[in-house]
């Protein structure tokens, strides 16, 4: 249960918190911030864990017909 006073205090002060937790057997740093009626944790990554958008998207189909063919192959 979220302590309303903590959440509202964080929102009023415009601050966030960091914490460490274990996801999938790995220690992760998360950013905790107020969200709606609760708190939300966002996983933070180190630069070496990320890849560029160009590299991530290079294998994506370029046209609608290529997308359709790729979807048919995967069904």
Coordinates of C-alpha atoms in Angstrom, one line a residue:
X1 CA 0.0 0.0 0.0
X2 CA 1.3 3.4 -0.9
X3 CA 1.6 5.9 1.9
X4 CA -0.4 8.8 0.6
X5 CA 1.7 11.4 2.4
X6 CA 4.9 10.1 0.8
X7 CA 3.4 10.1 -2.7
X8 CA 1.9 13.6 -2.3
X9 CA 5.1 14.9 -0.7
X10 CA 7.1 13.6 -3.7
X11 CA 4.7 15.1 -6.1
X12 CA 4.6 18.5 -4.3
X13 CA 8.5 18.6 -4.0
X14 CA 8.9 17.4 -7.6
X15 CA 11.3 14.7 -6.6
X16 CA 11.8 11.0 -7.4
X17 CA 13.6 8.2 -5.5
X18 CA 16.0 5.5 -6.6
X19 CA 16.0 1.9 -5.3
X20 CA 17.6 -1.4 -6.2
X21 CA 15.6 -4.6 -6.7
X22 CA 16.1 -7.9 -8.4
X23 CA 14.4 -8.6 -11.7
X24 CA 15.0 -11.9 -13.5
X25 CA 18.0 -12.8 -11.2
X26 CA 19.7 -9.5 -11.9
X27 CA 20.1 -6.4 -9.6
X28 CA 18.4 -3.4 -11.3
X29 CA 18.2 0.2 -10.4
X30 CA 14.7 1.7 -10.6
X31 CA 13.4 5.3 -10.5
X32 CA 10.3 5.6 -8.2
X33 CA 8.0 8.5 -8.9
X34 CA 4.4 9.5 -8.1
X35 CA 1.8 8.4 -10.7
X36 CA -1.9 8.8 -10.3
X37 CA -3.0 7.4 -6.9
X38 CA 0.2 5.4 -6.5
X39 CA 3.9 5.1 -7.3
X40 CA 5.5 3.8 -10.4
X41 CA 9.0 2.2 -10.8
X42 CA 10.9 2.6 -14.1
X43 CA 13.8 0.4 -14.8
X44 CA 17.0 2.4 -15.5
X45 CA 19.6 1.0 -17.8
X46 CA 23.3 1.6 -18.3
X47 CA 24.5 2.8 -21.7
X48 CA 26.2 -0.5 -22.5
X49 CA 22.8 -2.3 -22.0
X50 CA 21.2 -0.3 -24.8
X51 CA 21.5 -0.4 -28.5
X52 CA 21.0 2.4 -31.0
X53 CA 17.6 2.7 -32.6
X54 CA 19.2 2.4 -36.0
X55 CA 20.7 -1.0 -35.1
X56 CA 17.5 -2.1 -33.4
X57 CA 15.3 -1.2 -36.4
X58 CA 17.6 -2.3 -39.2
X59 CA 15.9 -5.7 -39.7
X60 CA 12.4 -4.3 -39.7
X61 CA 10.5 -4.4 -43.0
X62 CA 10.5 -1.1 -44.9
X63 CA 7.1 -1.4 -46.7
X64 CA 3.6 -2.5 -45.9
X65 CA 3.8 -5.5 -48.2
X66 CA 7.1 -6.6 -46.5
X67 CA 5.3 -6.3 -43.1
X68 CA 2.5 -8.5 -44.4
X69 CA 4.9 -11.2 -45.6
X70 CA 6.8 -11.1 -42.3
X71 CA 3.6 -11.5 -40.4
X72 CA 2.5 -14.5 -42.5
X73 CA 5.8 -16.2 -42.0
X74 CA 5.5 -15.8 -38.2
X75 CA 1.9 -17.2 -37.9

